[in-house]
PDB file of C-alpha atoms and ligand atoms in Angstrom:
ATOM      1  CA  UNK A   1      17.155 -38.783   0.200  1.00  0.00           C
ATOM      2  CA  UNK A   2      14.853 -38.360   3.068  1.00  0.00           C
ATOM      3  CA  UNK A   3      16.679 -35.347   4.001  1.00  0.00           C
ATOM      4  CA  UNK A   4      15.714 -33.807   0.198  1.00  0.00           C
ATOM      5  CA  UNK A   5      12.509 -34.558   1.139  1.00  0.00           C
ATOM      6  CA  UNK A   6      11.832 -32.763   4.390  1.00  0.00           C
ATOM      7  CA  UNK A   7      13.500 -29.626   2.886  1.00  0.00           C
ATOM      8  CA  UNK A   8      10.603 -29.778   0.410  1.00  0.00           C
ATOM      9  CA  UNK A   9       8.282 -29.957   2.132  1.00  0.00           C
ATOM     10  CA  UNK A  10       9.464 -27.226   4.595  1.00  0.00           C
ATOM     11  CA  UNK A  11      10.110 -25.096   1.641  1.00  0.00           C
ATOM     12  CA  UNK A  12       6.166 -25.962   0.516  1.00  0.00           C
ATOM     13  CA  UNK A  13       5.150 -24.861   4.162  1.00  0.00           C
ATOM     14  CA  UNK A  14       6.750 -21.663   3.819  1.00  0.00           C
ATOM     15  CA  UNK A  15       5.465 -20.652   0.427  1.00  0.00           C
ATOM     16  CA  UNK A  16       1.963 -21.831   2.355  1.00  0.00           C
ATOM     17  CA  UNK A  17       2.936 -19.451   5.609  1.00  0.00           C
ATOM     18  CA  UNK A  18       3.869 -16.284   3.083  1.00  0.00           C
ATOM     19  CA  UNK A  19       0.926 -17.039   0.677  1.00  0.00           C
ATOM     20  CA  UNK A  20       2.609 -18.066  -2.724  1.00  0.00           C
ATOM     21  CA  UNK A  21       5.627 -17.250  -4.204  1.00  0.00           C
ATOM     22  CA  UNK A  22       3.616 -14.945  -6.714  1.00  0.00           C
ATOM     23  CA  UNK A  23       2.246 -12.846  -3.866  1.00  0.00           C
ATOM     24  CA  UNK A  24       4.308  -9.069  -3.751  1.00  0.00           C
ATOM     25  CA  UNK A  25       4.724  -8.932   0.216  1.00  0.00           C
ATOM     26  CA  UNK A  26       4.235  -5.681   2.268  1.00  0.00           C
ATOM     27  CA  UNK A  27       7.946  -3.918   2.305  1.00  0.00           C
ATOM     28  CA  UNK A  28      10.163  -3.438   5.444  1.00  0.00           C
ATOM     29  CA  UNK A  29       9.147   0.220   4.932  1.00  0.00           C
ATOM     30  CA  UNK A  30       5.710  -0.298   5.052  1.00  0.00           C
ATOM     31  CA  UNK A  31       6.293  -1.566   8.714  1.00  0.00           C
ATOM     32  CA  UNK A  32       8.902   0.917   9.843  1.00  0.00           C
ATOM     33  CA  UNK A  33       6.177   3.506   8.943  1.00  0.00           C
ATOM     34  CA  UNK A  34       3.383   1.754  10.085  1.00  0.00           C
ATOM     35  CA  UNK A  35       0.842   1.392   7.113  1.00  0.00           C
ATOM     36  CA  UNK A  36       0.738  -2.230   7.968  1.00  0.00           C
ATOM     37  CA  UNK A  37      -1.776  -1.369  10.649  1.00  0.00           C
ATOM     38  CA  UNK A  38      -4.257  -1.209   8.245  1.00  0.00           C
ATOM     39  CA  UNK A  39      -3.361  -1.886   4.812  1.00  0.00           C
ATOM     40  CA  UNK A  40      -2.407  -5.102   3.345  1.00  0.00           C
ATOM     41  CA  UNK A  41      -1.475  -5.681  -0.473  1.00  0.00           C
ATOM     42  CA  UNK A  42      -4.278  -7.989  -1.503  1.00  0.00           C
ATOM     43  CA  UNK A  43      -6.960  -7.718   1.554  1.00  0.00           C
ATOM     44  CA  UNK A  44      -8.733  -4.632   3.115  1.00  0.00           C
ATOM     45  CA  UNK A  45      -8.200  -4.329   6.664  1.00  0.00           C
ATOM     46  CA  UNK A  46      -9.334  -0.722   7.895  1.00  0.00           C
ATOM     47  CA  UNK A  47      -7.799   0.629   4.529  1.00  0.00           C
ATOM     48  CA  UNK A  48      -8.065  -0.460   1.208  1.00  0.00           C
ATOM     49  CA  UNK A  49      -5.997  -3.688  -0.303  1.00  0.00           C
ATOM     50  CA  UNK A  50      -2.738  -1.692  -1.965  1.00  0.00           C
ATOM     51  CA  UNK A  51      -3.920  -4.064  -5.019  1.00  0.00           C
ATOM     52  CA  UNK A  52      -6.670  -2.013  -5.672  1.00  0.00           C
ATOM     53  CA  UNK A  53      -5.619   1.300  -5.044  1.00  0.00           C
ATOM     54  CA  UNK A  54      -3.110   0.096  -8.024  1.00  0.00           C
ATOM     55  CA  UNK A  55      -6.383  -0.862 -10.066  1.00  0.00           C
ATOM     56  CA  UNK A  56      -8.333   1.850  -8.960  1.00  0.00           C
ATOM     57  CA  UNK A  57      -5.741   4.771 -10.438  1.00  0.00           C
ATOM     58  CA  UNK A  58      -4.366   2.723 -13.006  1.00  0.00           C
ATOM     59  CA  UNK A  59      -4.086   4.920 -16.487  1.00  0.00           C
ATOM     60  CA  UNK A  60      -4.682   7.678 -14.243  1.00  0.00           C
ATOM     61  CA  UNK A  61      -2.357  10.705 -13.766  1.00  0.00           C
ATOM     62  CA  UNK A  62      -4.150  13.323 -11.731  1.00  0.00           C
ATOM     63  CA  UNK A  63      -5.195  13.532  -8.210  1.00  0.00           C
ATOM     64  CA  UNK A  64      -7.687  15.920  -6.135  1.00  0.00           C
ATOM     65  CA  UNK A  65      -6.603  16.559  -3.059  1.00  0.00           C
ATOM     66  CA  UNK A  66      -8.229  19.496  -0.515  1.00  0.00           C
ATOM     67  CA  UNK A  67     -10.128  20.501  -3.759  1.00  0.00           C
ATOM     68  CA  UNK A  68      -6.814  20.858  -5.896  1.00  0.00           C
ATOM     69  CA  UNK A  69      -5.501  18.902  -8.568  1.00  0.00           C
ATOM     70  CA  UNK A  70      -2.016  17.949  -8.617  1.00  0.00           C
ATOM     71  CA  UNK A  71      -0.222  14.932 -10.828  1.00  0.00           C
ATOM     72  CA  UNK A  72      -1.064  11.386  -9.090  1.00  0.00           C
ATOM     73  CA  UNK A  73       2.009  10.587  -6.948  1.00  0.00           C
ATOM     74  CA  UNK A  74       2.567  14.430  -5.447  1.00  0.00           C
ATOM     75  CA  UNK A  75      -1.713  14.495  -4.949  1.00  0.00           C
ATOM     76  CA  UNK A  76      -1.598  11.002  -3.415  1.00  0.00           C
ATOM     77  CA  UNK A  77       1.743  11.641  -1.402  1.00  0.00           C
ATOM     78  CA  UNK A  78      -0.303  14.944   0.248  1.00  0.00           C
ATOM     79  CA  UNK A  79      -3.556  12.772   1.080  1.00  0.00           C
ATOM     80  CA  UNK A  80      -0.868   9.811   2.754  1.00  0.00           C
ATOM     81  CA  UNK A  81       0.698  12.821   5.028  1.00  0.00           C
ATOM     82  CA  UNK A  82      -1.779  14.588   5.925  1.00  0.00           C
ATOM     83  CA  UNK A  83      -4.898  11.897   5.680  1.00  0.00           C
ATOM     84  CA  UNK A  84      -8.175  12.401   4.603  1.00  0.00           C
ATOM     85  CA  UNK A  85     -11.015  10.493   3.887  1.00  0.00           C
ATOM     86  CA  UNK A  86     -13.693  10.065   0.722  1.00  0.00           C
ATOM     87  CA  UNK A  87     -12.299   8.229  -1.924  1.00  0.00           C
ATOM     88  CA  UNK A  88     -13.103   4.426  -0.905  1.00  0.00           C
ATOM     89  CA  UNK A  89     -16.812   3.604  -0.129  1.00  0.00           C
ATOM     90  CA  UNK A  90     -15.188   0.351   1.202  1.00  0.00           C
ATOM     91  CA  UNK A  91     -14.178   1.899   4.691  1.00  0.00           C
ATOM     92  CA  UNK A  92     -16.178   4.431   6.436  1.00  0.00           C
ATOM     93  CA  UNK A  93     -12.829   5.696   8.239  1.00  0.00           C
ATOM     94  CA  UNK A  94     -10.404   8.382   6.859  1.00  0.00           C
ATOM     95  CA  UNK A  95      -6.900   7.569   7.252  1.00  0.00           C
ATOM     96  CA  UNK A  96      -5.065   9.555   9.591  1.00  0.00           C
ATOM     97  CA  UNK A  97      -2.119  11.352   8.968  1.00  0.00           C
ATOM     98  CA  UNK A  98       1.098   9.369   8.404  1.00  0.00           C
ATOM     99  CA  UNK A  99       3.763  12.387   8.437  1.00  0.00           C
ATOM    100  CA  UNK A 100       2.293  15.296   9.424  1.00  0.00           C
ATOM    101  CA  UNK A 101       5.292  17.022   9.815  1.00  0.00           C
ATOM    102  CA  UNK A 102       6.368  16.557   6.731  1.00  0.00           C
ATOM    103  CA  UNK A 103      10.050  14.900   7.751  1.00  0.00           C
ATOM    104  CA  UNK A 104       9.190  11.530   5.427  1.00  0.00           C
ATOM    105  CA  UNK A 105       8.488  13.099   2.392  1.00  0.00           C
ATOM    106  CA  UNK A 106      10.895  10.446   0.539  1.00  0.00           C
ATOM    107  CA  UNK A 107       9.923   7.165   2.445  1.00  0.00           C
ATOM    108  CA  UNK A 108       6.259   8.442   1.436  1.00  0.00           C
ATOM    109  CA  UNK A 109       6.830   9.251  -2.124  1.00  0.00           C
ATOM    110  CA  UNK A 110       9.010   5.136  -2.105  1.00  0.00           C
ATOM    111  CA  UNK A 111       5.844   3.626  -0.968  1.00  0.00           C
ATOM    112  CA  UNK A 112       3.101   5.906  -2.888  1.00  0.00           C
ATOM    113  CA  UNK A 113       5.804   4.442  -5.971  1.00  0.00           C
ATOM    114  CA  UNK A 114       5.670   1.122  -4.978  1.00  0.00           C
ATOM    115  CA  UNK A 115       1.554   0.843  -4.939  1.00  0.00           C
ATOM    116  CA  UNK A 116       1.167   2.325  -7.827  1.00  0.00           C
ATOM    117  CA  UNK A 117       3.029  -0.157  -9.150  1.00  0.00           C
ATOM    118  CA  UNK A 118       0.955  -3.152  -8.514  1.00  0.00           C
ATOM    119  CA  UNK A 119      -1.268  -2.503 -11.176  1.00  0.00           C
ATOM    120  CA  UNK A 120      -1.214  -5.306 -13.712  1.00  0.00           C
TER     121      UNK A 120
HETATM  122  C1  HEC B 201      -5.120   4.040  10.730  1.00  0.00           C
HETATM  123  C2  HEC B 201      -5.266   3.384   9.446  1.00  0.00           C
HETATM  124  C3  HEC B 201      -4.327   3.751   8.296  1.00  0.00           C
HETATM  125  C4  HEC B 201      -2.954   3.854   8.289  1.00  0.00           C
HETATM  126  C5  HEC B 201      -1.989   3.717   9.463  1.00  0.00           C
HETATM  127  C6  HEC B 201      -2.576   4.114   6.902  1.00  0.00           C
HETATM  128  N1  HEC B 201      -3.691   4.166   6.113  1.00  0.00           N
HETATM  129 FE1  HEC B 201      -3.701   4.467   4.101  1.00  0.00          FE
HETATM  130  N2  HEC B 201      -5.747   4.501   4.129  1.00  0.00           N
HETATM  131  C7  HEC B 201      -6.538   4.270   5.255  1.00  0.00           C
HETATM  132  C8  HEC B 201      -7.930   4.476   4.897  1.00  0.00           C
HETATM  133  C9  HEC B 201      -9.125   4.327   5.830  1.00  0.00           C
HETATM  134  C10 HEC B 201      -7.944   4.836   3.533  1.00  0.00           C
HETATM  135  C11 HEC B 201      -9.164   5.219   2.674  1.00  0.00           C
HETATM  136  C12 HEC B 201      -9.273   6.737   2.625  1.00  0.00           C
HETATM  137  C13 HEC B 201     -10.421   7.208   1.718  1.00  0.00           C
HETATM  138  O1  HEC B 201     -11.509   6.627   1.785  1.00  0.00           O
HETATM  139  O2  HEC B 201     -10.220   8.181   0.959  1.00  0.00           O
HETATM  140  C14 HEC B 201      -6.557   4.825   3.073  1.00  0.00           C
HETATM  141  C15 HEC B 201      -6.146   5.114   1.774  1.00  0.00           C
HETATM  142  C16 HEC B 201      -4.839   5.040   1.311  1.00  0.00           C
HETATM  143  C17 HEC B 201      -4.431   5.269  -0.052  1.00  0.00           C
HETATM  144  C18 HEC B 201      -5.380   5.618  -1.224  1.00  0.00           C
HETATM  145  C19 HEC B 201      -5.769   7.080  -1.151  1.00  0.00           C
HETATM  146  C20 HEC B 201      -6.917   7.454  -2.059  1.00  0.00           C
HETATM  147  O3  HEC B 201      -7.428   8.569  -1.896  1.00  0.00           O
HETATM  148  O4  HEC B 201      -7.345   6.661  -2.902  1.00  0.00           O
HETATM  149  C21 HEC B 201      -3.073   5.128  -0.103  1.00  0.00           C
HETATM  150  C22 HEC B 201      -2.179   5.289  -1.323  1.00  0.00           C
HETATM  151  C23 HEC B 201      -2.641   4.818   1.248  1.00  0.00           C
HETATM  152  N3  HEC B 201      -3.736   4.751   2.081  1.00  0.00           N
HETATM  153  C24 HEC B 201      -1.330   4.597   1.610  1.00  0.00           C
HETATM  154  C25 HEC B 201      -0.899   4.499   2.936  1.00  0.00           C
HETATM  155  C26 HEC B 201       0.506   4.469   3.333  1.00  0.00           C
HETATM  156  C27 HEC B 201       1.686   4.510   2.377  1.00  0.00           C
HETATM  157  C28 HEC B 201       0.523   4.377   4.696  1.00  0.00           C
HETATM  158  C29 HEC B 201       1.726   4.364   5.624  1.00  0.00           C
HETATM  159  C30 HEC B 201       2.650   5.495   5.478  1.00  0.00           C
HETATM  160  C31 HEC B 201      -0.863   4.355   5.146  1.00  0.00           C
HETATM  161  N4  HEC B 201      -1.691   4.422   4.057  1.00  0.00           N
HETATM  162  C32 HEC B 201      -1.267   4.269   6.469  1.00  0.00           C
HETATM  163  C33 HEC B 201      -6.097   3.925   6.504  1.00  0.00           C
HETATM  164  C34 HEC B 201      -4.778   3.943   6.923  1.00  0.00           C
END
């Protein structure tokens, strides 16, 4: 019985520790790729919260990038490659480039996917 009760309240602490079982987390790739140096899902570090570049481009489908318009994922997939700056009043910095070289074309187009996706 006390044993049942420890394990909840461990299993409280975690939820506390990874902020809420409703919470999405950052994924694995996110790390492996870096973006977690300055994005977050729900808070803006040096880049916007992923949450509301979901709100921001939700019921959108078209993206400028370098003065050209392409459909949302391939315009935003250019500007997470090869950075750029502009679009977020809420950070004075542009975001560098995150695969310059163009070798992570389909670990960029997962995670463009994935933020998207947080729109509710
Ligand atoms: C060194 C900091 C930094 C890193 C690393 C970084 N970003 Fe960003 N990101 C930014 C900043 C700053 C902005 C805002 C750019 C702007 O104002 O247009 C941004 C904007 C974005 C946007 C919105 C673009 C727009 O024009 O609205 C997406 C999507 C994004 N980042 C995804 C990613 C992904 C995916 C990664 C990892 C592969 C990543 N970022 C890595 C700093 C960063």
């Amino acid at each position: 019985m006390a044993h049942m009760k420890l394990n909840f309240i461990i299993a409280v602490l975690a939820l506390m520790v990874t902020g809420g079982a409703l919470g999405a987390d950052m994924p694995e790739l996110a790390r492996k790729l870096n973006c977690t140096a300055c994005h977050d899902i729900d808070k803006t570090i040096v880049g916007p919260s992923w949450m509301n570049i979901a709100k921001k481009y939700k019921g959108v489908n078209r993206f400028t990038f370098d003065d050209r318009d392409y459909p949302l994922v391939e315009g935003m997939m250019m500007k997470v490659s090869k950075g750029g700056s502009g679009n977020w009043i809420t950070t004075p910095y542009p975001m560098p480039a995150n695969d310059a070289a163009g070798t992570k074309q389909a670990e960029i187009r997962e995670l463009v996917i994935f933020i998207l996706g947080l729109k509710k």
